[in-house]
Every structure is written in structure tokens, then in C-alpha cells.
JSON list of C-alpha atoms in Angstrom, two decimals:
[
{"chain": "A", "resi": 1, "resn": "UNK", "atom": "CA", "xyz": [2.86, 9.89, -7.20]},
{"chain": "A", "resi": 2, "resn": "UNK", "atom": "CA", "xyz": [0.90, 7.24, -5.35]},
{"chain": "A", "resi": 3, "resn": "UNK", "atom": "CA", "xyz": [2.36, 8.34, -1.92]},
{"chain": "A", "resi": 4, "resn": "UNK", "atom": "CA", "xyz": [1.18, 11.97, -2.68]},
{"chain": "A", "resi": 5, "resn": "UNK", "atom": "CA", "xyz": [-2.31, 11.04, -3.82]},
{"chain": "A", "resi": 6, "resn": "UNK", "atom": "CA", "xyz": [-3.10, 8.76, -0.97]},
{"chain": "A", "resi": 7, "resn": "UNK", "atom": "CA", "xyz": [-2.11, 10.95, 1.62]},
{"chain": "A", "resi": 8, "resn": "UNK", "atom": "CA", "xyz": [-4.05, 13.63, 0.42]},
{"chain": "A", "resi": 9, "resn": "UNK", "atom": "CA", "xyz": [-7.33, 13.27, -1.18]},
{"chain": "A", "resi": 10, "resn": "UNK", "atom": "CA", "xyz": [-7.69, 16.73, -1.88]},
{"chain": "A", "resi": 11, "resn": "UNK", "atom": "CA", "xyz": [-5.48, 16.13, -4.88]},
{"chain": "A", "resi": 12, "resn": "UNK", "atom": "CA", "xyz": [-8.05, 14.27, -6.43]},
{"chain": "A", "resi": 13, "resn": "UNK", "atom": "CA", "xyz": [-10.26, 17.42, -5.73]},
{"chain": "A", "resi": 14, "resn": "UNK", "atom": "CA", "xyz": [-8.49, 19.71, -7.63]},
{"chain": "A", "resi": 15, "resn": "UNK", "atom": "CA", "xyz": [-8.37, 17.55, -10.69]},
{"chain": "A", "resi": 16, "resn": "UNK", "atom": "CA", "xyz": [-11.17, 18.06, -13.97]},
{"chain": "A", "resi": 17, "resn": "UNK", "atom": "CA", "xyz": [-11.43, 14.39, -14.13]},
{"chain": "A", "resi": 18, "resn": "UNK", "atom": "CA", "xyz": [-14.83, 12.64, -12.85]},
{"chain": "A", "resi": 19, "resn": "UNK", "atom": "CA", "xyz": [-13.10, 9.68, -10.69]},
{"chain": "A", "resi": 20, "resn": "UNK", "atom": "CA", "xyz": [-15.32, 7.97, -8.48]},
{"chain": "A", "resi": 21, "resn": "UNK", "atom": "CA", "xyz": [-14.97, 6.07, -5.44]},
{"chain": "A", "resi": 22, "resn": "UNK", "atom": "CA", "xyz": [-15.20, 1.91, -5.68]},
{"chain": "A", "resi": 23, "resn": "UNK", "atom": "CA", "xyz": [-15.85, -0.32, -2.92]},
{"chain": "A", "resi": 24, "resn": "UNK", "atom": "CA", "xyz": [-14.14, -3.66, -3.67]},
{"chain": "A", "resi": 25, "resn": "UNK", "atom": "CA", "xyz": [-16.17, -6.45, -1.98]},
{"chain": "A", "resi": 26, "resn": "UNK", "atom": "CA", "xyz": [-15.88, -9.70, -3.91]},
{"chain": "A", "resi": 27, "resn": "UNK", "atom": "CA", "xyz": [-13.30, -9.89, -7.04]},
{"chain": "A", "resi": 28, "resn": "UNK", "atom": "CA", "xyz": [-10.91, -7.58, -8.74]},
{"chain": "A", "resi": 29, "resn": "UNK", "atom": "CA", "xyz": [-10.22, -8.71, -12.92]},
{"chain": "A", "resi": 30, "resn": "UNK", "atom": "CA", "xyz": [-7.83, -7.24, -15.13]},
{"chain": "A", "resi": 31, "resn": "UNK", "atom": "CA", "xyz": [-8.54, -8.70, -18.68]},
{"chain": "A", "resi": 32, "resn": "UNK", "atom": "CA", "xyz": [-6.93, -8.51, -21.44]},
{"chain": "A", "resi": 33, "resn": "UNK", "atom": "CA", "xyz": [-5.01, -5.57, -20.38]},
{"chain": "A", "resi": 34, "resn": "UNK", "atom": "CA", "xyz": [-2.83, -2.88, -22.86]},
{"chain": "A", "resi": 35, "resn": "UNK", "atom": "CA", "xyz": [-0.87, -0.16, -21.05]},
{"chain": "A", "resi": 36, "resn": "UNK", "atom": "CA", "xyz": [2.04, 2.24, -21.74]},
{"chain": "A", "resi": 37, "resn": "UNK", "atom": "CA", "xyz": [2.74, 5.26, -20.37]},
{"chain": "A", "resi": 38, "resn": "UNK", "atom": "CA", "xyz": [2.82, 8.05, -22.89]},
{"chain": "A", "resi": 39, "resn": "UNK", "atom": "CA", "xyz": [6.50, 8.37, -23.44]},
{"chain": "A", "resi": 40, "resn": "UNK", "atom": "CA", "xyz": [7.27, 5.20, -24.29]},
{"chain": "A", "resi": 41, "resn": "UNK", "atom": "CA", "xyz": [6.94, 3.56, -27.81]},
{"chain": "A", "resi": 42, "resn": "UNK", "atom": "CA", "xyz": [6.29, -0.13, -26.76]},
{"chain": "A", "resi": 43, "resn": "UNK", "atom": "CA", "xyz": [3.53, -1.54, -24.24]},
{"chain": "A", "resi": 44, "resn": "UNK", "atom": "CA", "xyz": [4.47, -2.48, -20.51]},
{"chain": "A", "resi": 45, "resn": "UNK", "atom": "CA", "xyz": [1.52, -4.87, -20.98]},
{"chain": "A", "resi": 46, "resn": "UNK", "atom": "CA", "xyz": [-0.02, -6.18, -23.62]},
{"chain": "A", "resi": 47, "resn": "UNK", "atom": "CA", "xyz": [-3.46, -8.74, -23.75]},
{"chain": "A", "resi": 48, "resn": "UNK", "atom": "CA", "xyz": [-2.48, -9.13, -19.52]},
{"chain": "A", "resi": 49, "resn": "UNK", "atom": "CA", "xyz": [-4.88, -10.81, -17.43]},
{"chain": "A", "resi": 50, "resn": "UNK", "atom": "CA", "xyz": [-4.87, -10.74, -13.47]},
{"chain": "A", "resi": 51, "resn": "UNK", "atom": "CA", "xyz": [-7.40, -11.23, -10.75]},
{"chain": "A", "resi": 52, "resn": "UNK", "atom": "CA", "xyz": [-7.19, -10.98, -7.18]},
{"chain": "A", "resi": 53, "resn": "UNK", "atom": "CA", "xyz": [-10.38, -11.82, -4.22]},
{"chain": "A", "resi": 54, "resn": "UNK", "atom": "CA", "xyz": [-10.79, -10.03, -1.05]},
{"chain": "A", "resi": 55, "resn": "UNK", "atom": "CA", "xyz": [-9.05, -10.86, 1.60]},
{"chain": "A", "resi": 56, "resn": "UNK", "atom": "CA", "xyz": [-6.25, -12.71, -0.05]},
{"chain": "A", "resi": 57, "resn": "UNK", "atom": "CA", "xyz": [-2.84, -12.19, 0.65]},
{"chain": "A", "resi": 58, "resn": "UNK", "atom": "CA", "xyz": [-0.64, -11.79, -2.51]},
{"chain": "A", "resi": 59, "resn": "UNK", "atom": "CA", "xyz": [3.15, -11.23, -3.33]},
{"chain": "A", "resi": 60, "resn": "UNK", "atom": "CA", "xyz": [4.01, -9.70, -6.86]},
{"chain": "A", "resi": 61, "resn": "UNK", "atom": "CA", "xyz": [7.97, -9.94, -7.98]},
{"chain": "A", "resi": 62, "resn": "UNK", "atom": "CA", "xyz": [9.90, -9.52, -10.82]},
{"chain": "A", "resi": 63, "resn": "UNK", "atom": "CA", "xyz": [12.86, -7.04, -11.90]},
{"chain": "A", "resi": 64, "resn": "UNK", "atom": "CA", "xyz": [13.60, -3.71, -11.80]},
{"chain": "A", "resi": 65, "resn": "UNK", "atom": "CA", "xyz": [11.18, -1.94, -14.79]},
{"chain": "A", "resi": 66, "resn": "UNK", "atom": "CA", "xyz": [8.80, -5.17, -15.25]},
{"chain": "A", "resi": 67, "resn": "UNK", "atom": "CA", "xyz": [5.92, -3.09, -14.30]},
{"chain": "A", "resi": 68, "resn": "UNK", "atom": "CA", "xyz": [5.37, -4.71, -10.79]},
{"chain": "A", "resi": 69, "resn": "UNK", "atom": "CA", "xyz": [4.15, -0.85, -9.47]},
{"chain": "A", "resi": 70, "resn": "UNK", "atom": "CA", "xyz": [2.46, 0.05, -12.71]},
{"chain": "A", "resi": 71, "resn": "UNK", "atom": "CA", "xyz": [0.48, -3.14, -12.12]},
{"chain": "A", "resi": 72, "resn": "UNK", "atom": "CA", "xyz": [-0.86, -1.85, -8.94]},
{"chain": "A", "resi": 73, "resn": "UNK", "atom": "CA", "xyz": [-1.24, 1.22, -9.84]},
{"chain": "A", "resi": 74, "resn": "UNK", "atom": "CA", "xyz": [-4.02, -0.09, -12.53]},
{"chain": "A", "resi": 75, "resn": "UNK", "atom": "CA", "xyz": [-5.39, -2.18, -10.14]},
{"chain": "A", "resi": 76, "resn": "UNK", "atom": "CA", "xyz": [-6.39, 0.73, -7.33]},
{"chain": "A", "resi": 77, "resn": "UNK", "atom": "CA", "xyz": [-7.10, 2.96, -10.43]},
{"chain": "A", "resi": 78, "resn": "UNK", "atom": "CA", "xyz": [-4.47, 5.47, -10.52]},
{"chain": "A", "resi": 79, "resn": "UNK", "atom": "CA", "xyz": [-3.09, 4.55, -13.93]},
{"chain": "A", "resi": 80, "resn": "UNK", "atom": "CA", "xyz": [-6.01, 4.03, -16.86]},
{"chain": "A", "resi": 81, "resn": "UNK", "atom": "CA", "xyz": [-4.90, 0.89, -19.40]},
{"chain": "A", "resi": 82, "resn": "UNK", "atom": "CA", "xyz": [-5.33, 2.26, -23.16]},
{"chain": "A", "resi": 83, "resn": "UNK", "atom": "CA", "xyz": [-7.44, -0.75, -23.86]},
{"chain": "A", "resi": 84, "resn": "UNK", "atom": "CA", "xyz": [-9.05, -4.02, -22.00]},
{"chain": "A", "resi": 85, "resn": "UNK", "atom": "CA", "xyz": [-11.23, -4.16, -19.07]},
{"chain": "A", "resi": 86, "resn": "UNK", "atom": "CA", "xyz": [-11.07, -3.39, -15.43]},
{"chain": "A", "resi": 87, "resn": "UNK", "atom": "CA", "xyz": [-14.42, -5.31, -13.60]},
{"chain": "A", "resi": 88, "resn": "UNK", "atom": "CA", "xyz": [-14.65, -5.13, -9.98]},
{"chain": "A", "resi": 89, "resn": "UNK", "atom": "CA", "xyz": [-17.05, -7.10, -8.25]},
{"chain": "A", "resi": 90, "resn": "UNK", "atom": "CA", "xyz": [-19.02, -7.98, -11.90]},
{"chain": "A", "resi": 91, "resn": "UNK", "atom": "CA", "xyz": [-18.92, -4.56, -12.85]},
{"chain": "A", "resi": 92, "resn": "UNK", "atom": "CA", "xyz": [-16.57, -2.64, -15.65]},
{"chain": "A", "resi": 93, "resn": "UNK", "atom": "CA", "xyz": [-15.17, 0.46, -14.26]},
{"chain": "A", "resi": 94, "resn": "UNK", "atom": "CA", "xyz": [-13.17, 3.27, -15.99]},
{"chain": "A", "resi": 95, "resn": "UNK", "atom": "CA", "xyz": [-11.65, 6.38, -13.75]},
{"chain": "A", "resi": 96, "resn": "UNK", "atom": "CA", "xyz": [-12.28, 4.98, -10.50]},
{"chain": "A", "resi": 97, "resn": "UNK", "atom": "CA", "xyz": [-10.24, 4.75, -7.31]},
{"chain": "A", "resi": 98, "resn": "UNK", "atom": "CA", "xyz": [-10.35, 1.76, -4.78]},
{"chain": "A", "resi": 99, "resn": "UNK", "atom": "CA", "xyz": [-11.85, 3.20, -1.43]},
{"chain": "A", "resi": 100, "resn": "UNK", "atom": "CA", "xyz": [-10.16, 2.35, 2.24]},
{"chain": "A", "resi": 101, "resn": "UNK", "atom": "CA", "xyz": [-6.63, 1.50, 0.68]},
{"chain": "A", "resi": 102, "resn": "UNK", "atom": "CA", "xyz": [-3.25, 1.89, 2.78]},
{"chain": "A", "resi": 103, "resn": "UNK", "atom": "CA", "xyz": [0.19, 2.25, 1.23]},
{"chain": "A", "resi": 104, "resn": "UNK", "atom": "CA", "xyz": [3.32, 1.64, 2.82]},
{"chain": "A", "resi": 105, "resn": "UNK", "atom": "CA", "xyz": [5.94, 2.79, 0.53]},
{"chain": "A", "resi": 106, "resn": "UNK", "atom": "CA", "xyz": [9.61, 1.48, 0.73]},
{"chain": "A", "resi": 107, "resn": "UNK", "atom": "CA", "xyz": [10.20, 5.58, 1.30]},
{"chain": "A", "resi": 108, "resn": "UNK", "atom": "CA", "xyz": [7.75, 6.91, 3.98]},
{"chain": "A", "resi": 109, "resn": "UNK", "atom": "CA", "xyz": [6.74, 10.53, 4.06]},
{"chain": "A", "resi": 110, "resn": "UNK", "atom": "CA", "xyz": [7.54, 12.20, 7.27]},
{"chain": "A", "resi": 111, "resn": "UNK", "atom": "CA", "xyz": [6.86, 15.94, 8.67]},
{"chain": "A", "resi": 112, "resn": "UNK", "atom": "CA", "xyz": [8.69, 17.32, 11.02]},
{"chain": "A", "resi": 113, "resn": "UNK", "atom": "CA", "xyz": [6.10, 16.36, 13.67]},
{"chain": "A", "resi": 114, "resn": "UNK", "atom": "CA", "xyz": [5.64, 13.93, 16.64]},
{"chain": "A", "resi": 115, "resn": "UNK", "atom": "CA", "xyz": [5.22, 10.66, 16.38]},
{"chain": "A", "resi": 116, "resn": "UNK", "atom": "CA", "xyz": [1.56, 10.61, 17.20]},
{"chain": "A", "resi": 117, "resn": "UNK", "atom": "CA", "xyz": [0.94, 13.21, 14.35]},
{"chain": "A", "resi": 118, "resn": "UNK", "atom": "CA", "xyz": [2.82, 11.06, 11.82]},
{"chain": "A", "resi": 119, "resn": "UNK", "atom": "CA", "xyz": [0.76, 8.02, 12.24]},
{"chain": "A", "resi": 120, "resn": "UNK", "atom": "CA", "xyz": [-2.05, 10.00, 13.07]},
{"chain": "A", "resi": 121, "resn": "UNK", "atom": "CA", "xyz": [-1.70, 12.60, 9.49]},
{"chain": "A", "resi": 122, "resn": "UNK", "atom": "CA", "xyz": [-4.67, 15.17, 10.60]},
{"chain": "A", "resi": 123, "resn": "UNK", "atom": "CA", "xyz": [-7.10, 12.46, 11.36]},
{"chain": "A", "resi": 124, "resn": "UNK", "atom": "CA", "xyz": [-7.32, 14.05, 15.07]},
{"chain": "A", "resi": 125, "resn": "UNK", "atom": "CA", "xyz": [-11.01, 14.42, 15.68]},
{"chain": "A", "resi": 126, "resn": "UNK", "atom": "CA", "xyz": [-11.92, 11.13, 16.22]},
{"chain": "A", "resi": 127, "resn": "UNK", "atom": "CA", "xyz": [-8.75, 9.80, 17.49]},
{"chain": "A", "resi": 128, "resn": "UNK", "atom": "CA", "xyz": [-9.00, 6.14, 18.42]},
{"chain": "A", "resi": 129, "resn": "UNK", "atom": "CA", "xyz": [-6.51, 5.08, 21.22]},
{"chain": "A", "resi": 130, "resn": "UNK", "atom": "CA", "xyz": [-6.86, 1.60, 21.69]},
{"chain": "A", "resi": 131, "resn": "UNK", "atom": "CA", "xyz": [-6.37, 1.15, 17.94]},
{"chain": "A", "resi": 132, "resn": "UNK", "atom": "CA", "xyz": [-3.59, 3.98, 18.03]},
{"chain": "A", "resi": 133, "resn": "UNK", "atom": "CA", "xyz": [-1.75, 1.40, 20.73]},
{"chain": "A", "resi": 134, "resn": "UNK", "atom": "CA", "xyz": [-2.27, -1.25, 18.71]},
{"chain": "A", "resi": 135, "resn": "UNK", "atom": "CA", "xyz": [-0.80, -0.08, 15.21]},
{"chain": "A", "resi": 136, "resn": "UNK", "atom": "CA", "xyz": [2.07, 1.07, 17.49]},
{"chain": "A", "resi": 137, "resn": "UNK", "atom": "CA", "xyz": [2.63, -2.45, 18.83]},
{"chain": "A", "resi": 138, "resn": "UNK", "atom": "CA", "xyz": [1.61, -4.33, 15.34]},
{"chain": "A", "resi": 139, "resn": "UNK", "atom": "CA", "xyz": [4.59, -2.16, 13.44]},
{"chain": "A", "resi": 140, "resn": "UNK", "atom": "CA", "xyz": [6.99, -2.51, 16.71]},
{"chain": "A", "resi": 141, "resn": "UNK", "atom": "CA", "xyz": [7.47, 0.81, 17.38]},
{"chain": "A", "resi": 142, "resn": "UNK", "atom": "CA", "xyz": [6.32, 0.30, 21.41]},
{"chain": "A", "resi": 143, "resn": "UNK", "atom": "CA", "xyz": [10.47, -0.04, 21.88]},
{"chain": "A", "resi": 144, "resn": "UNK", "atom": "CA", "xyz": [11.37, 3.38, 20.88]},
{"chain": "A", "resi": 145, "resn": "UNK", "atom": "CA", "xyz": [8.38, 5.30, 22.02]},
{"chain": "A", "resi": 146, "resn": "UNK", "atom": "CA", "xyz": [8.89, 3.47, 25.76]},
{"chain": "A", "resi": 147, "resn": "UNK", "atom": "CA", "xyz": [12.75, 4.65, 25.86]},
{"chain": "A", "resi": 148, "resn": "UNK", "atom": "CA", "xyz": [11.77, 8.44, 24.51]},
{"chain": "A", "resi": 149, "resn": "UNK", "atom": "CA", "xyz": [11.07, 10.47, 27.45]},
{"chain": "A", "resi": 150, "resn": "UNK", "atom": "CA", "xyz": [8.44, 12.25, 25.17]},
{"chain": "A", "resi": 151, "resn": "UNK", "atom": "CA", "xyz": [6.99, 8.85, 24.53]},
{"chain": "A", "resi": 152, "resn": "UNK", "atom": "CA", "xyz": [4.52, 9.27, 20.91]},
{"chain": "A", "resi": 153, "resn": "UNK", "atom": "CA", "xyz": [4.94, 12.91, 21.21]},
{"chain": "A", "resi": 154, "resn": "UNK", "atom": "CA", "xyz": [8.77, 12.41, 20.23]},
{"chain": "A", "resi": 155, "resn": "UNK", "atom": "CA", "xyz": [9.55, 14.82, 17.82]},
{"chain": "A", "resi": 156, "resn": "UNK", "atom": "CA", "xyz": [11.24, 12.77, 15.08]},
{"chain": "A", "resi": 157, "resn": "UNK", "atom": "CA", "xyz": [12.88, 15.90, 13.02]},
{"chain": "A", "resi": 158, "resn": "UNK", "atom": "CA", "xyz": [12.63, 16.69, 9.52]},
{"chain": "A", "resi": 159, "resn": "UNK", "atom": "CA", "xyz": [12.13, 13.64, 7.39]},
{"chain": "A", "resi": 160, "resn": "UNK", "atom": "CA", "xyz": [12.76, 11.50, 10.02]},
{"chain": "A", "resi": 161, "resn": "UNK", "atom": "CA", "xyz": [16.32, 12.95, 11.08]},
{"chain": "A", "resi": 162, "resn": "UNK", "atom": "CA", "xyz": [16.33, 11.74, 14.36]},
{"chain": "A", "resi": 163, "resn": "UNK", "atom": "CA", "xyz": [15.03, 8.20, 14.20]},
{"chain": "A", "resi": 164, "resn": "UNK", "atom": "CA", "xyz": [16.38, 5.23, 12.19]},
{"chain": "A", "resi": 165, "resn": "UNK", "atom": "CA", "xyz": [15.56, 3.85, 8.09]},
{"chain": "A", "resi": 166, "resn": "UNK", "atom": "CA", "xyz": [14.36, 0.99, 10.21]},
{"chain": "A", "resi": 167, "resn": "UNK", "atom": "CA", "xyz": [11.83, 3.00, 12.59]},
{"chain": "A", "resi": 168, "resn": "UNK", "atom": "CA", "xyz": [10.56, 5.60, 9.42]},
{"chain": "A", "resi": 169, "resn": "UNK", "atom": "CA", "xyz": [9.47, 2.16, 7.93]},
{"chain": "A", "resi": 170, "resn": "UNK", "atom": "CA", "xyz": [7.66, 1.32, 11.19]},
{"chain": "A", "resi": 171, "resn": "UNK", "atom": "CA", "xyz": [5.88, 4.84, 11.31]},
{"chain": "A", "resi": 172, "resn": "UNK", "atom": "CA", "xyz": [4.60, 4.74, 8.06]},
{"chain": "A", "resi": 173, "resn": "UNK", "atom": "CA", "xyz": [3.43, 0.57, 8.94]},
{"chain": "A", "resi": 174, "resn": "UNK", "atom": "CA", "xyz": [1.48, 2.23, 11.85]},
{"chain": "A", "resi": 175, "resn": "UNK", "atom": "CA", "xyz": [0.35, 5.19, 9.67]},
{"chain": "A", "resi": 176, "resn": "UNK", "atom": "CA", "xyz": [-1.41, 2.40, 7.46]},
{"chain": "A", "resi": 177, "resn": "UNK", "atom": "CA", "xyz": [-2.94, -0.05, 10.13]},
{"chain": "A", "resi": 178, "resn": "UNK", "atom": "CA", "xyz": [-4.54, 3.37, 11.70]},
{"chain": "A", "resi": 179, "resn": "UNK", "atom": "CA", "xyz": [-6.24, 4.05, 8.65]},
{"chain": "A", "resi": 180, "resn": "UNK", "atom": "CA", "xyz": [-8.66, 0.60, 9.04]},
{"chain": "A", "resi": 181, "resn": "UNK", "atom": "CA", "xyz": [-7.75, 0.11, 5.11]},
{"chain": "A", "resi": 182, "resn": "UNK", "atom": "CA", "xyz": [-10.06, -2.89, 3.49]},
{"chain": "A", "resi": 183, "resn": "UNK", "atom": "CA", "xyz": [-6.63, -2.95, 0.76]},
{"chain": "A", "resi": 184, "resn": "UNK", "atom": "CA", "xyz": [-2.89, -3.19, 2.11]},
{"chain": "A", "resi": 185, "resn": "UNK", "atom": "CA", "xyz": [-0.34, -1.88, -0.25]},
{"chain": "A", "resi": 186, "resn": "UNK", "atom": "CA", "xyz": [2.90, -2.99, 0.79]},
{"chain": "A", "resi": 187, "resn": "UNK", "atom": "CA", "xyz": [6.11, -1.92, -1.56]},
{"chain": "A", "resi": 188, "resn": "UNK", "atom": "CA", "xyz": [9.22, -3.30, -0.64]},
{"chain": "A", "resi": 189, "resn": "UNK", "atom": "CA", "xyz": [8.61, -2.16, 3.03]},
{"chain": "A", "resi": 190, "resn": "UNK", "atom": "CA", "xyz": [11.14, -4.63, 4.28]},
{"chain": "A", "resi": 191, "resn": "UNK", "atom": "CA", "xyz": [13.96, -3.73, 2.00]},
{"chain": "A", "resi": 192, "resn": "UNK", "atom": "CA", "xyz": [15.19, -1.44, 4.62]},
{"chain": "A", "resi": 193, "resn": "UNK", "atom": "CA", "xyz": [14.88, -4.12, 7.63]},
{"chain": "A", "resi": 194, "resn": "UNK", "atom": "CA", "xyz": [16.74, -6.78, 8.99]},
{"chain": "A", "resi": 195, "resn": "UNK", "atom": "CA", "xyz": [15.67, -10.19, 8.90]},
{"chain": "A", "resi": 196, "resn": "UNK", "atom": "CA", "xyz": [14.29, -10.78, 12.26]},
{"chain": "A", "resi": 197, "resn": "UNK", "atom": "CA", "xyz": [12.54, -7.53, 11.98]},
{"chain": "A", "resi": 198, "resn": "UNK", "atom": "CA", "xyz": [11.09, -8.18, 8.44]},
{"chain": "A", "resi": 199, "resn": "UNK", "atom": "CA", "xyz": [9.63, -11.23, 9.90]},
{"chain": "A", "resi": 200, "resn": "UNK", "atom": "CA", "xyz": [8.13, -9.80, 13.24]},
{"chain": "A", "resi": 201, "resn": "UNK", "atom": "CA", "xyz": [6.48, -6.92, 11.59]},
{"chain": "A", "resi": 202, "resn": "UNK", "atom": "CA", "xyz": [5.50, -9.28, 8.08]},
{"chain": "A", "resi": 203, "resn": "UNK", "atom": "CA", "xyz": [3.81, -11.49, 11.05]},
{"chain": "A", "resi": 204, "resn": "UNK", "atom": "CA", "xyz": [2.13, -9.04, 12.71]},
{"chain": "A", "resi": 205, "resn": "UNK", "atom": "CA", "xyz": [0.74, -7.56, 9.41]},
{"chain": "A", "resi": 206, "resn": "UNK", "atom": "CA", "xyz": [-0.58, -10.85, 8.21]},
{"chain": "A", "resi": 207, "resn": "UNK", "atom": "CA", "xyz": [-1.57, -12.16, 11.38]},
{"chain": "A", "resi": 208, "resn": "UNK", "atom": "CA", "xyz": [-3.34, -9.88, 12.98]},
{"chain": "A", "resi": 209, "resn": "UNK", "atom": "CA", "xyz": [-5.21, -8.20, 10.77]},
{"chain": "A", "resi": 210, "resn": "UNK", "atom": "CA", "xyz": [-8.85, -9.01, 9.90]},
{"chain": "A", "resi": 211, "resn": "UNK", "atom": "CA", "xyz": [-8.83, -11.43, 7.38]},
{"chain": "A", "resi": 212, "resn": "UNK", "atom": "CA", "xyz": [-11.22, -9.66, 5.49]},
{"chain": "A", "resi": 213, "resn": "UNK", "atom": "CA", "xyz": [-8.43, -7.48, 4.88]},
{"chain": "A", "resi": 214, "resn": "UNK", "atom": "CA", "xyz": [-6.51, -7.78, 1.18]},
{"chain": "A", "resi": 215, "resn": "UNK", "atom": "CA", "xyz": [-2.61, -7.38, 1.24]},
{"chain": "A", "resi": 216, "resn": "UNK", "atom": "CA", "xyz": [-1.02, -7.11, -1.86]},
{"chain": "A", "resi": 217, "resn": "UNK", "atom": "CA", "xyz": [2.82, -6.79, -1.18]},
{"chain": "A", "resi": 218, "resn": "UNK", "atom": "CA", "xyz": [5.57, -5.81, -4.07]},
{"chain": "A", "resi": 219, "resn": "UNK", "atom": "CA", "xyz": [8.73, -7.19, -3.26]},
{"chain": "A", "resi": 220, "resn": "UNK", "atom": "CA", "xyz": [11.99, -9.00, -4.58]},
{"chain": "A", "resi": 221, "resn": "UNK", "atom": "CA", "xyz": [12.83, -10.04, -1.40]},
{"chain": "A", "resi": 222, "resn": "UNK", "atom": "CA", "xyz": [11.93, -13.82, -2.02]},
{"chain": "A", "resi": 223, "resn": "UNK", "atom": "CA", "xyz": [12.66, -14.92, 1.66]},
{"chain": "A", "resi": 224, "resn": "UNK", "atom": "CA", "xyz": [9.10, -13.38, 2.60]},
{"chain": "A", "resi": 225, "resn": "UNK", "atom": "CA", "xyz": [6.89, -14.98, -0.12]},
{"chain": "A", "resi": 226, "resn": "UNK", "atom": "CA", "xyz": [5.86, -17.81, 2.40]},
{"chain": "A", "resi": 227, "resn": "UNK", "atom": "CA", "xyz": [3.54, -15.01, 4.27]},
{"chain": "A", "resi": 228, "resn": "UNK", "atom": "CA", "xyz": [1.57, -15.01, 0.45]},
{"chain": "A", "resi": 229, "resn": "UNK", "atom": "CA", "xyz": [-1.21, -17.35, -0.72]},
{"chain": "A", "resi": 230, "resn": "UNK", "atom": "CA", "xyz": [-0.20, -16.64, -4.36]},
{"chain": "A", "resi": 231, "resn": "UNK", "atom": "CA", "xyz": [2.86, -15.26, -5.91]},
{"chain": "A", "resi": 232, "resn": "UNK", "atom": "CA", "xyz": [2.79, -13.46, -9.50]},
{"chain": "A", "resi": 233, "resn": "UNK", "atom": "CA", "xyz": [6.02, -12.87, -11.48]},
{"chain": "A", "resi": 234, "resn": "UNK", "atom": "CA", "xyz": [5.61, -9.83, -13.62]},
{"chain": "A", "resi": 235, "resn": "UNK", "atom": "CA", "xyz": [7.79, -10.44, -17.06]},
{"chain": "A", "resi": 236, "resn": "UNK", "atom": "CA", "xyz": [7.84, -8.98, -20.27]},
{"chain": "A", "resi": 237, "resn": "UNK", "atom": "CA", "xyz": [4.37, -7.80, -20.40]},
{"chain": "A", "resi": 238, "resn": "UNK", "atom": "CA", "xyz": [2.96, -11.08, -18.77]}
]
């Protein structure tokens, strides 16, 4: 669901509902929080309370079901809480999306395009190269597009056939950092990586982006929570 809507706006287009764009600038506060999703008899969260400033770099783990996703779904306003209050920089908003946010799911979406295209998703008419080169180099892809005798117009096959787990992850990194998001979503985008890459590409990520920039990772990979300022531990509603 997420993947789908942040890819393509126009989704949000064809819907009845009146969501409106939010610029998050100072503070984001989840209080006293109740949420379920309508098939389920018993709340995922009940009176929860979170808050995150821009800029800060945060890690959220816990196991399989705890809500970790649902939790930042809420928080860039694809998921509604039943009751309890959602204020963004002093304000209480209801049907809202976060603007500028980039999502690197632990499954990428590829076409059966180039490279380029893949990172680039449409966004053609004003293409930017010297940021291009740089999201290429920030999620290490520079190795595969320098051996490819097509270089970034390597045609990668249908769902990324004909490049590795590893280097899909890296495309959709690049995808991301192209899109100049103010918000970082990162879900378990290392889960799929070795070690030394894991740390390469979670130190280019926190490194070299602005630090104006807020990265909010979900992982349960506890050997990267030293890139985080805070770490929150989703548990039985809490």
C-alpha cells in the first residue's frame, strides 16, 4: 500500500477523500493515540504517545506484528487513528499526508526499464545530473553501472531479473535520494545486504545527507541502531 501510494500521487487523485498536503517543519506528536484496523477486535495501540523533530535520525524495532509499519504509516498520514491527536508543528491535523517523503521499502518496485528510468520514475523534464550522479554514488550503484557496457541505460529486466536482491535495494536507495525528500522512510532496507554493504550505504545515507533531512528507519537488525539518535521499541500497544 505505501509503496503504491508514494510512487504515484495520482492515487490520491482518484480518491473522494479531502487529504491535504502538510509541510513538517518543526515537531511531529502522536498523543494519546487509539488505532485498529477494521478487522481486528482489539487495538494495535491504545492511549500511545510518540514525537519525533526534524532532522533527527530515528530507529523503530520490535517483532513481527507490533505495529512498527502501522506506526509510520500514522505518522505520514496514510492510516487515520480512531481516536487521539495527530499535531504537527502546533497544529492538529486529520486526513493529511506529509509532503517531500521518500520510501525505501525492503521490496523495491522495478519496471522493466533502464536504470536511469528506475531511479528517475517519470520525473524526466527537469532531470538533474549532478544530483542523478550523486544518488548513484550515495546508494553504491557506480560499480555496476561502470562494468555495464550500457552504463545507467542498463536494462535491468522485469522486476529486476537481471541484477542482484542486493543492487534492486540500491536502485530503489537512489530512487529516494533523487526525490530531495525532507522525510526518509527506510524499512528494513538492509535486510537483504551484507554487512559491509549495510554499513557503506547506512553511512552514506546518514552522512551525507542534509541534516535538515529526517530519517526514520524500521528495522530489527540491531547491529545498525548506532547510525540512530533515538531508538523506540514498539510492544504491545506501547
Amino acid at each position: 500500500l505505501i509503496s503504491n501510494l508514494l510512487l504515484n500521487e495520482a492515487n490520491f487523485k482518484k480518491t473522494n477523500l479531502k487529504i491535504k498536503k502538510v509541510k513538517f517543519d518543526k515537531k511531529l506528536i502522536l498523543e494519546n493515540i487509539y488505532f485498529k484496523y477494521p478487522n481486528q477486535k482489539k487495538n494495535l495501540f491504545e492511549d500511545f504517545n510518540f514525537q519525533i523533530s526534524k532532522g533527527e535520525r530515528i530507529g523503530i524495532i520490535g517483532s513481527s506484528g507490533s505495529g512498527k509499519t502501522s506506526l509510520v504509516n500514522i505518522l505520514i498520514g496514510l492510516l487515520n487513528p480512531q481516536n487521539g491527536k495527530v499535531i504537527i508543528d502546533n497544529i492538529v491535523h486529520d486526513k493529511y499526508i506529509l509532503e517531500n517523503v521518500g520510501y525505501i521499502p525492503q521490496e523495491v518496485f522495478l519496471i522493466d526499464d533502464t536504470i536511469k528510468n528506475n531511479i528517475l520514475c517519470g520525473e524526466i523534464e527537469n532531470f538533474d545530473q549532478n544530483l542523478f550522479d550523486k544518488c548513484i554514488k550515495l546508494a553504491e550503484l557506480d560499480e555496476i553501472v561502470k562494468t555495464s557496457p550500457n552504463k545507467v541505460d542498463t536494462m535491468i529486466g522485469e522486476r529486476g531479473l537481471n541484477i542482484s536482491v542486493g543492487q534492486k535495494q540500491r536502485v530503489g536507495i537512489a530512487r529516494a535520494i533523487y526525490s530531495k525528500p525532507k522525510i526518509l522512510l527506510l524499512d528494513e532496507v538492509t535486510s537483504s545486504l551484507d554487512n559491509e554493504i549495510s554499513k557503506n550505504i547506512l553511512d552514506s545515507i546518514c552522512n551525507s545527507l542534509p541534516n535538515k533531512v529526517t530519517i526514520i528507519a524500521i528495522t530489527h537488525d540491531l547491529k545498525n541502531i548506532d547510525y540512530f539518535q533515538r531508538i523506540f521499541e514498539v510492544k504491545k500497544g506501547k
